[in-house]
């Protein structure tokens, strides 16, 4: 594995995390980088299982990398039209992949046999699924762009063997031009039975369900909106109250205002943060585990950015603009992937 060291000193204004039992009490200052995969694959969706990183990619490809023994596996599904998988989810037995574009095809893949089985298909000229997550071993959800006047939402209640689409009368209406973004499989966030879906385009809003997708409310946000490629591209919640959303204007990637916001009440209200500083367009934001919600990382158009004060201030730890998604294995170790690459990151 190729390794490099990136070191950046923190400005004095940065505040370290408050020391608590089982929580991080220090701010990171550098990151060590190991290259896990270097191939012609664009990866926007990953799911972590202990030391195995399952990934979904373009050209119908999926696979995994085990960091404990460097075992690699990759396969290609002939899903038609060089299917691009941007959604991935897991249960204890299976991996699930969902492609963007028409026709939408959702595959259930046994971890033991690694054989894909098509369990859902949707044909429509506007179909475009963006993200997928599971609440538990039996129940999961995927979201896509509107075909009518609501987001496309499909759910499973039998472990992914079958999926049903929620009819529009049971969902909040969207504004014309409002949709979702398949940037990093992070426009759905699940904590316990609670679910948040973020939107963009003409509106940038939060669709919230307290009961695993059976009922929904909608909350406004101050994130930039109104144009086709503006809005919320990514979200994460540290717990059921504390959350962070990010995005911006995909066509003006260095625009670093009105693109970051934080909530302390479960997404009902949002406050803009880090105005005119820190990152611009964001593809993926994640809380650092065991940090009391004080530490976050973000990848996107301005590289890998890090905050030690709940998103109020940010510094760049890595100047790599080709990273689209990131997930933590443990508080000081994460995996990031994007265009032609997957990296193992060791925060110091």
Coordinates of C-alpha atoms in Angstrom, one line a residue, residues 87 98-100 106 128-133 140-146 150-155 163 171 179-182 185-189 195-199 207 216:
X87 CA -26.6 3.4 -3.4
X98 CA -29.3 0.3 -6.5
X99 CA -28.3 2.0 -9.7
X100 CA -29.2 5.5 -10.9
X106 CA -32.1 -3.1 -7.1
X128 CA -33.3 8.2 -10.7
X129 CA -32.6 6.7 -7.3
X130 CA -30.1 8.5 -5.0
X131 CA -29.6 6.7 -1.7
X132 CA -30.5 3.6 0.4
X133 CA -30.3 2.6 4.1
X140 CA -35.0 -0.6 4.6
X141 CA -35.6 2.4 2.5
X142 CA -34.4 4.0 -0.8
X143 CA -35.2 7.4 -2.1
X144 CA -35.1 8.8 -5.6
X145 CA -36.1 11.9 -7.6
X146 CA -39.8 12.7 -8.1
X150 CA -43.5 13.5 -4.4
X151 CA -40.1 12.0 -3.9
X152 CA -39.8 8.4 -5.0
X153 CA -39.6 6.2 -1.9
X154 CA -39.5 2.4 -1.8
X155 CA -39.3 0.3 1.4
X163 CA -39.7 -3.7 -2.1
X171 CA -46.0 11.5 1.1
X179 CA -35.2 16.6 -6.1
X180 CA -32.4 14.7 -4.4
X181 CA -28.7 14.2 -5.2
X182 CA -26.8 10.9 -5.6
X185 CA -25.3 7.8 -0.5
X186 CA -25.8 10.3 2.4
X187 CA -29.0 12.0 1.6
X188 CA -30.7 9.5 3.8
X189 CA -29.7 9.4 7.5
X195 CA -35.2 9.0 9.2
X196 CA -34.0 12.2 7.5
X197 CA -34.0 12.7 3.7
X198 CA -32.4 15.9 2.3
X199 CA -33.4 17.6 -1.0
X207 CA -38.1 15.2 5.0
X216 CA -43.5 12.2 7.2

